Amino acid sequence: MTMPAHPITRRLALPGWSVLRFSFTLIAAVLLAASLATGILVVFWIGIPVAVGVFLAIRVWANSQRRMIGEQLGVDIPVPYRERPKRARLDQQALHLVREAATWRDFAWLAIDATLGFLVNLLYLGVFGIAVYYLVQPFLLATVFHAAPIPSINDFGFFHFDTPAQTLMLVPLALGLGFAWWRWGELFLRWYSHLGVLFLGPTANALLTARVSELRQSRDLTVDYAAAELRRIERDLHDGAQGRIAALSLTLGMAEELLHQDRPEQAAALVAEARQTCSDALEEIRDLVRGIHPPVLADRGLTGALQAMALDHPLPVSVVDRLGGKLPAPLEAAAYFATNEILTNITKHADATQVQVVVTHEHGLVRIEVRDDGRGGAAVASGGGLDGVSRRLAAFDGTLEVDSPDGGPTTVTLTIPAVAVGPAAVENKRAAGS
């Protein structure tokens, strides 16, 4: 159940959301009782598979809570569980679940939600229900139930509010409860949801462990990518420039022999051939250097390099520059080659007629959006071009997102943390200092 963004519609939708949460507190009570019963049965063998089933059921319940609370608060609550051992025995799976801290945090929130959560949602729904009840009661008694015998329905001990005129005296109470529900009801539920985030979200230690694992994986991918690049450079030099230089050496040797034999015309022909071979080798080396770090990046920066790339592209490509400063050279190179790979993929697979590249730099993030009007259906597949882009960006803690429904259009977004180092950044720092 997604919460509306507008404040009024969100408040009006909260009672339904609270009813859903209230039902989950009842499920929590059942799971809590099952957990306590499992604790007794676990001393017997039959209790082990029951314990695994109960633990997994609690995880399903906790994940549902994470989704609901995250939608209410507009946050993402990561799942903190470690990967379970595959093909392990039931006792090993049970031991793994018991040893995991997230299991006990789920259990703690289960106990809280079965008790405090029950009271919180009951109080919220009670205030809302009483306010609505006393607001509509005079109207119902005067219309729908005006001819029916009315028992004592509002017995407060000191007075009976049984007639339509008498129930009108309860309208101020309903309005007060309605105001309290409208003013503080959402804050009350959000407070309880924030309490859930503390239990259901990963701990600082778990986040640090996940971050270290992510950085280790990023480092491994970077090392593999660098090794692959070195092998490519070595292969290109061996198969291209090195072969031409070897042929150049042989040609010049033959020309030298012809000169010793007093055959200058034939020697001149070989020297001309050697000159052409030298030019070809030089061109291949220049192409190789452009593949390592294009000179246009150093001369014109990332935006200028992208504009030069757009001019050479077979499709009409427009570049929207909102960068506003120069970036570190390694980051510019990574962004340049990543964008080039995406444009190459568009040429090969998208059947697009036009492409737009938008470059922005806000809040310490460089964002490059590449949009095309092609057939869509693009995805990050292992070993594919977009997967290579993702691995290239991982070295800079960057991310790649693909929005490509069938039929298009496609938007590929590259996001890289960065700090500008150009004149614009210096002026901003001076302005901030003054």
Coordinates of C-alpha atoms in Angstrom, one line a residue:
M1 CA 0.0 0.0 0.0
T2 CA 1.8 3.1 -1.2
M3 CA 1.2 6.3 0.8
P4 CA 0.0 9.3 -1.1
A5 CA 2.4 12.3 -1.3
H6 CA -0.2 15.0 -0.7
P7 CA -0.6 15.8 3.0
I8 CA -4.4 15.8 3.0
T9 CA -4.8 12.6 1.0
R10 CA -2.1 10.9 3.1
R11 CA -4.0 11.7 6.3
L12 CA -7.2 10.4 4.8
A13 CA -5.4 7.2 3.7
L14 CA -3.8 6.6 7.1
P15 CA -6.8 4.8 8.7
G16 CA -6.7 2.2 6.1
W17 CA -3.0 1.9 6.4
S18 CA -3.4 1.6 10.2
V19 CA -5.9 -1.2 9.8
L20 CA -3.3 -3.1 7.7
R21 CA -0.7 -2.5 10.4
F22 CA -3.2 -3.6 13.0
S23 CA -3.7 -6.9 11.2
F24 CA 0.1 -7.4 11.2
T25 CA 0.2 -6.9 14.9
L26 CA -2.3 -9.9 15.2
I27 CA 0.0 -11.9 12.9
A28 CA 2.9 -10.9 15.1
A29 CA 1.1 -12.2 18.2
V30 CA 0.6 -15.6 16.5
L31 CA 4.2 -15.7 15.4
L32 CA 5.3 -14.7 18.9
A33 CA 3.3 -17.6 20.4
A34 CA 4.7 -20.0 17.8
S35 CA 8.2 -18.9 18.7
L36 CA 7.7 -19.5 22.4
A37 CA 6.2 -22.9 21.7
T38 CA 9.1 -23.7 19.3
G39 CA 11.6 -22.8 22.1
I40 CA 10.1 -25.7 24.1
L41 CA 10.0 -28.1 21.2
V42 CA 13.5 -27.4 20.1
V43 CA 14.9 -29.8 22.7
F44 CA 13.3 -32.6 20.6
W45 CA 14.4 -33.3 17.0
I46 CA 10.9 -32.3 15.7
G47 CA 11.5 -28.8 17.0
I48 CA 14.4 -28.1 14.6
P49 CA 12.4 -28.0 11.3
V50 CA 9.6 -26.2 13.1
A51 CA 12.1 -23.6 14.3
V52 CA 13.5 -23.1 10.8
G53 CA 9.9 -22.6 9.5
V54 CA 9.1 -20.2 12.2
F55 CA 12.3 -18.2 11.7
L56 CA 11.6 -17.9 8.0
A57 CA 8.0 -16.9 8.6
I58 CA 9.2 -14.1 10.9
R59 CA 11.6 -13.0 8.2
V60 CA 8.7 -12.8 5.7
W61 CA 6.7 -10.8 8.2
A62 CA 9.6 -8.5 9.0
N63 CA 10.3 -7.9 5.3
S64 CA 6.6 -6.9 4.9
Q65 CA 7.0 -4.5 7.8
R66 CA 10.1 -3.0 6.1
R67 CA 8.2 -2.4 2.9
M68 CA 5.2 -0.8 4.7
I69 CA 7.3 1.3 7.1
G70 CA 9.6 2.4 4.2
E71 CA 6.6 3.4 2.1
Q72 CA 5.1 5.4 5.0
L73 CA 8.4 7.2 5.8
G74 CA 9.6 7.5 2.3
V75 CA 12.8 5.6 3.1
D76 CA 14.5 2.4 1.9
I77 CA 15.1 -0.1 4.7
P78 CA 17.8 -2.6 3.5
V79 CA 17.4 -6.3 4.3
P80 CA 20.1 -7.0 6.8
Y81 CA 20.3 -10.8 6.5
R82 CA 23.3 -12.7 5.5
E83 CA 23.1 -15.4 2.7
R84 CA 22.0 -18.7 4.1
P85 CA 24.1 -21.8 3.4
K86 CA 22.8 -23.7 0.5
R87 CA 22.1 -27.5 0.8
A88 CA 22.8 -27.4 4.5
R89 CA 21.1 -29.7 7.0
L90 CA 18.2 -28.4 8.9
D91 CA 20.2 -28.2 12.1
Q92 CA 22.9 -26.2 10.4
Q93 CA 20.3 -23.8 8.9
A94 CA 18.7 -23.4 12.3
L95 CA 22.1 -22.7 13.9
H96 CA 22.9 -20.1 11.2
L97 CA 19.5 -18.3 11.8
V98 CA 20.0 -18.4 15.6
R99 CA 23.6 -16.9 15.3
E100 CA 22.5 -14.0 13.1
A101 CA 21.9 -10.8 15.0
A102 CA 19.2 -9.7 12.6
T103 CA 17.1 -12.7 13.7
W104 CA 17.0 -11.5 17.2
R105 CA 16.3 -7.9 16.2
D106 CA 13.3 -9.2 14.2
F107 CA 12.2 -11.2 17.2
A108 CA 12.5 -8.1 19.4
W109 CA 10.4 -6.1 17.0
L110 CA 7.9 -9.0 16.8
A111 CA 7.4 -8.8 20.5
I112 CA 7.1 -5.0 20.4
D113 CA 4.7 -5.0 17.5
A114 CA 2.5 -7.7 19.1
T115 CA 2.1 -5.5 22.2
L116 CA 2.9 -1.9 21.8
G117 CA 2.0 -1.9 18.1
F118 CA -1.4 -3.4 18.9
L119 CA -2.0 -0.5 21.4
V120 CA -0.7 2.2 19.1
N121 CA -2.9 1.2 16.2
L122 CA -5.9 0.5 18.5
L123 CA -5.6 4.0 20.0
Y124 CA -5.2 5.6 16.6
L125 CA -8.2 3.8 15.1
G126 CA -10.2 4.2 18.3
V127 CA -9.8 8.0 18.3
F128 CA -10.7 8.1 14.6
G129 CA -13.6 5.8 15.0
I130 CA -15.1 7.6 18.1
A131 CA -14.8 10.9 16.3
V132 CA -16.6 9.6 13.2
Y133 CA -19.2 7.8 15.4
Y134 CA -20.3 10.8 17.4
L135 CA -20.3 13.0 14.4
V136 CA -22.7 10.9 12.3
Q137 CA -24.8 9.6 15.3
P138 CA -27.2 12.6 15.5
F139 CA -27.9 12.3 11.7
L140 CA -28.5 8.6 11.9
L141 CA -30.8 8.9 14.9
A142 CA -32.8 11.6 13.1
T143 CA -33.1 9.8 9.8
V144 CA -32.4 6.1 9.5
F145 CA -33.3 5.1 13.1
H146 CA -35.9 7.7 13.9
A147 CA -38.8 5.2 14.0
A148 CA -37.0 2.4 15.7
P149 CA -37.0 1.9 19.5
I150 CA -33.7 3.2 20.7
P151 CA -32.0 1.6 23.7
S152 CA -29.5 3.3 25.9
I153 CA -26.6 3.7 23.5
N154 CA -24.6 6.5 25.2
D155 CA -24.7 5.7 28.9
F156 CA -22.0 7.8 30.5
G157 CA -23.3 7.0 34.0
F158 CA -24.3 10.6 34.9
F159 CA -26.4 11.1 31.7
H160 CA -27.9 9.2 28.8
F161 CA -27.4 10.7 25.4
D162 CA -30.1 8.8 23.5
T163 CA -32.1 11.3 21.5
P164 CA -30.9 13.1 18.4
A165 CA -31.0 16.4 20.3
Q166 CA -29.0 14.9 23.2
T167 CA -26.4 13.4 20.9
L168 CA -25.7 16.8 19.4
M169 CA -24.1 17.6 22.8
L170 CA -21.4 15.0 21.9
V171 CA -20.4 16.7 18.7
P172 CA -17.9 19.0 20.4
L173 CA -16.3 15.9 21.8
A174 CA -16.2 14.4 18.3
L175 CA -14.7 17.6 16.9
G176 CA -12.0 17.6 19.6
L177 CA -11.1 14.0 18.9
G178 CA -11.2 14.6 15.2
F179 CA -8.8 17.6 15.6
A180 CA -6.5 15.5 17.7
W181 CA -6.5 12.7 15.1
W182 CA -5.9 15.2 12.2
R183 CA -3.2 17.1 14.0
W184 CA -1.2 14.5 15.9
G185 CA -2.4 11.1 14.5
E186 CA 0.2 11.0 11.7
L187 CA 3.0 12.1 14.0
F188 CA 2.0 9.4 16.4
L189 CA 2.2 6.7 13.8
R190 CA 5.4 8.0 12.3
W191 CA 7.0 8.0 15.7
Y192 CA 6.1 4.3 16.0
S193 CA 7.4 3.6 12.5
H194 CA 10.7 5.3 13.3
L195 CA 11.0 2.9 16.2
G196 CA 10.6 0.1 13.8
V197 CA 13.4 1.4 11.6
L198 CA 15.7 1.1 14.6
F199 CA 15.0 -2.6 14.9
L200 CA 14.4 -3.6 11.3
G201 CA 17.2 -1.7 9.7
P202 CA 20.8 -2.9 9.6
T203 CA 23.1 -1.9 12.4
A204 CA 26.1 0.4 11.9
N205 CA 28.4 -2.6 12.1
A206 CA 26.4 -4.5 9.5
L207 CA 26.4 -1.4 7.2
L208 CA 30.2 -1.1 7.7
T209 CA 30.7 -4.8 6.9
A210 CA 28.5 -4.5 3.8
R211 CA 30.4 -1.4 2.7
V212 CA 33.8 -3.1 3.2
S213 CA 32.5 -6.0 1.1
E214 CA 31.3 -3.7 -1.6
L215 CA 34.6 -1.9 -1.7
R216 CA 36.5 -5.1 -1.8
Q217 CA 34.4 -6.3 -4.7
S218 CA 34.8 -2.9 -6.4
R219 CA 38.6 -3.2 -6.0
D220 CA 38.6 -6.7 -7.4
L221 CA 36.6 -5.5 -10.4
T222 CA 38.9 -2.6 -10.9
V223 CA 42.0 -4.8 -10.8
D224 CA 40.4 -7.2 -13.3
Y225 CA 39.5 -4.3 -15.6
A226 CA 43.0 -2.8 -15.3
A227 CA 44.5 -6.2 -16.1
A228 CA 42.2 -6.6 -19.1
E229 CA 43.1 -3.1 -20.3
L230 CA 46.8 -3.9 -20.1
R231 CA 46.3 -7.2 -22.0
R232 CA 44.4 -5.2 -24.7
I233 CA 47.2 -2.6 -25.0
E234 CA 49.8 -5.4 -25.2
R235 CA 47.8 -7.2 -27.8
D236 CA 47.2 -4.1 -29.9
L237 CA 50.9 -3.2 -29.7
H238 CA 52.0 -6.7 -30.6
D239 CA 49.5 -7.2 -33.4
G240 CA 49.7 -3.7 -34.8
A241 CA 52.5 -1.2 -34.2
Q242 CA 55.1 -3.8 -33.3
G243 CA 54.4 -5.8 -36.4
R244 CA 54.6 -2.7 -38.6
I245 CA 57.9 -1.6 -36.9
A246 CA 59.4 -5.1 -37.5
A247 CA 58.3 -4.9 -41.2
L248 CA 59.8 -1.4 -41.3
S249 CA 63.1 -2.7 -40.0
L250 CA 63.2 -5.5 -42.6
T251 CA 62.3 -3.1 -45.4
L252 CA 65.0 -0.6 -44.5
G253 CA 67.5 -3.5 -44.3
M254 CA 66.6 -4.6 -47.8
A255 CA 66.9 -1.0 -49.0
E256 CA 70.4 -0.9 -47.4
E257 CA 71.4 -4.0 -49.3
L258 CA 70.2 -2.6 -52.5
L259 CA 72.2 0.6 -52.0
H260 CA 75.3 -1.5 -51.4
Q261 CA 74.5 -3.2 -54.7
D262 CA 74.3 0.1 -56.5
R263 CA 70.5 -0.2 -57.2
P264 CA 69.2 3.2 -56.0
E265 CA 65.9 3.2 -57.8
Q266 CA 64.8 -0.1 -56.1
A267 CA 66.2 1.1 -52.8
A268 CA 64.2 4.4 -53.1
A269 CA 61.0 2.3 -53.7
L270 CA 61.6 0.4 -50.5
V271 CA 62.3 3.6 -48.6
A272 CA 59.0 5.0 -49.8
E273 CA 57.3 1.8 -48.6
A274 CA 59.0 2.0 -45.3
R275 CA 57.9 5.6 -44.9
Q276 CA 54.2 4.6 -45.5
T277 CA 54.7 1.7 -43.0
C278 CA 56.1 4.2 -40.5
S279 CA 53.1 6.5 -41.0
D280 CA 50.7 3.6 -40.5
A281 CA 52.5 2.5 -37.3
L282 CA 52.4 6.1 -36.0
E283 CA 48.6 6.3 -36.7
E284 CA 48.0 3.0 -34.9
I285 CA 50.0 4.3 -31.9
R286 CA 47.9 7.5 -31.9
D287 CA 44.7 5.5 -32.0
L288 CA 46.0 3.4 -29.1
V289 CA 46.8 6.5 -27.1
R290 CA 43.4 7.9 -27.7
G291 CA 41.9 4.7 -26.3
I292 CA 43.9 5.2 -23.1
H293 CA 43.3 8.9 -22.6
P294 CA 41.9 11.0 -25.5
P295 CA 43.8 14.3 -25.9
V296 CA 40.5 16.2 -26.3
L297 CA 39.8 15.5 -22.6
A298 CA 42.9 17.4 -21.6
D299 CA 42.2 20.2 -24.0
R300 CA 38.4 20.7 -23.7
G301 CA 37.3 18.8 -20.6
L302 CA 34.5 16.3 -20.4
T303 CA 31.8 18.3 -22.0
G304 CA 34.0 19.3 -25.0
A305 CA 35.1 15.7 -25.4
L306 CA 31.4 14.6 -25.4
Q307 CA 30.6 17.2 -28.0
A308 CA 33.4 16.0 -30.2
M309 CA 32.2 12.5 -29.7
A310 CA 28.7 13.6 -30.7
L311 CA 30.0 15.1 -34.0
D312 CA 31.6 11.8 -34.9
H313 CA 28.6 9.7 -34.0
P314 CA 26.5 8.3 -36.9
L315 CA 23.2 9.3 -35.1
P316 CA 22.3 12.9 -34.3
V317 CA 23.5 13.4 -30.7
S318 CA 22.8 16.6 -28.7
V319 CA 24.8 17.4 -25.6
V320 CA 23.3 19.5 -22.8
D321 CA 26.1 20.9 -20.6
R322 CA 25.2 21.7 -17.0
L323 CA 28.5 20.7 -15.6
G324 CA 29.9 24.1 -14.7
G325 CA 33.6 23.2 -13.9
K326 CA 36.4 20.8 -14.6
L327 CA 36.6 17.4 -13.0
P328 CA 39.5 15.2 -11.9
A329 CA 41.2 13.7 -15.0
P330 CA 40.6 10.0 -14.0
L331 CA 37.0 10.6 -13.4
E332 CA 36.6 12.5 -16.7
A333 CA 38.2 9.6 -18.5
A334 CA 35.9 7.1 -16.8
A335 CA 32.8 9.2 -17.6
Y336 CA 33.9 9.7 -21.2
F337 CA 34.6 6.1 -22.0
A338 CA 31.4 5.0 -20.2
T339 CA 29.3 7.4 -22.3
N340 CA 31.1 6.3 -25.4
E341 CA 30.3 2.6 -24.6
I342 CA 26.6 3.5 -24.1
L343 CA 26.5 5.4 -27.4
T344 CA 28.1 2.4 -29.1
N345 CA 25.4 0.1 -27.7
I346 CA 22.7 2.5 -28.9
T347 CA 24.2 2.4 -32.4
K348 CA 24.3 -1.4 -32.4
H349 CA 21.1 -2.4 -30.7
A350 CA 18.6 0.4 -30.1
D351 CA 17.3 1.3 -33.6
A352 CA 17.2 4.9 -32.4
T353 CA 16.9 8.0 -34.5
Q354 CA 18.2 10.6 -32.0
V355 CA 20.1 10.7 -28.8
Q356 CA 20.4 13.3 -26.0
V357 CA 23.2 13.4 -23.4
V358 CA 22.6 15.6 -20.3
V359 CA 25.6 16.3 -18.0
T360 CA 24.9 17.8 -14.6
H361 CA 27.0 18.3 -11.4
E362 CA 24.9 18.9 -8.2
H363 CA 25.5 18.1 -4.5
G364 CA 28.8 16.5 -5.2
L365 CA 27.4 14.1 -7.8
V366 CA 28.1 14.0 -11.5
R367 CA 25.1 12.7 -13.4
I368 CA 25.1 11.8 -17.1
E369 CA 21.8 10.9 -18.6
V370 CA 21.8 9.3 -22.1
R371 CA 18.4 9.2 -23.6
D372 CA 17.4 7.6 -26.9
D373 CA 14.1 7.0 -28.7
G374 CA 14.9 3.4 -29.7
R375 CA 13.0 0.2 -29.2
G376 CA 13.9 -0.2 -25.5
G377 CA 14.4 -3.5 -23.6
A378 CA 18.0 -2.7 -22.6
A379 CA 19.3 -4.4 -19.5
V380 CA 22.5 -5.0 -17.6
A381 CA 23.6 -8.5 -18.7
S382 CA 26.7 -10.2 -17.4
G383 CA 29.5 -9.7 -19.9
G384 CA 27.6 -7.1 -21.9
G385 CA 28.4 -3.5 -22.7
L386 CA 26.4 -2.0 -19.9
D387 CA 28.0 -4.5 -17.5
G388 CA 31.4 -3.2 -18.5
V389 CA 30.2 0.3 -17.9
S390 CA 29.0 -0.6 -14.5
R391 CA 32.4 -2.2 -13.6
R392 CA 34.2 0.8 -14.9
L393 CA 32.1 3.1 -12.7
A394 CA 32.6 0.9 -9.7
A395 CA 36.2 2.0 -9.4
F396 CA 34.9 5.5 -8.6
D397 CA 32.0 4.4 -6.4
G398 CA 29.6 5.2 -9.2
T399 CA 26.4 3.6 -10.2
L400 CA 24.5 2.8 -13.4
E401 CA 20.7 2.8 -13.7
V402 CA 18.7 1.7 -16.8
D403 CA 15.1 2.7 -17.5
S404 CA 14.2 0.9 -20.7
P405 CA 10.6 -0.3 -21.1
D406 CA 9.8 -2.3 -24.2
G407 CA 9.1 0.1 -27.0
G408 CA 11.3 2.7 -25.5
P409 CA 12.4 5.3 -24.8
T410 CA 15.6 4.3 -22.9
T411 CA 17.4 6.4 -20.3
V412 CA 20.7 5.3 -18.9
T413 CA 21.9 7.3 -15.9
L414 CA 25.5 7.4 -14.7
T415 CA 26.1 8.8 -11.3
I416 CA 29.6 9.4 -10.0
P417 CA 30.6 11.1 -6.7
A418 CA 32.9 14.0 -7.7
V419 CA 34.3 17.4 -6.6
A420 CA 35.0 20.0 -9.2
V421 CA 38.6 21.1 -9.5
G422 CA 38.2 23.8 -12.2
P423 CA 37.9 27.6 -11.9
A424 CA 34.2 27.4 -11.1
A425 CA 34.9 25.3 -8.0
V426 CA 37.6 27.7 -6.9
E427 CA 35.3 30.7 -7.2
N428 CA 32.6 28.9 -5.2
K429 CA 35.1 28.1 -2.4
R430 CA 36.1 31.8 -2.3
A431 CA 32.5 32.9 -2.2
A432 CA 31.8 30.4 0.6
G433 CA 34.9 31.7 2.5
S434 CA 33.8 35.3 2.2

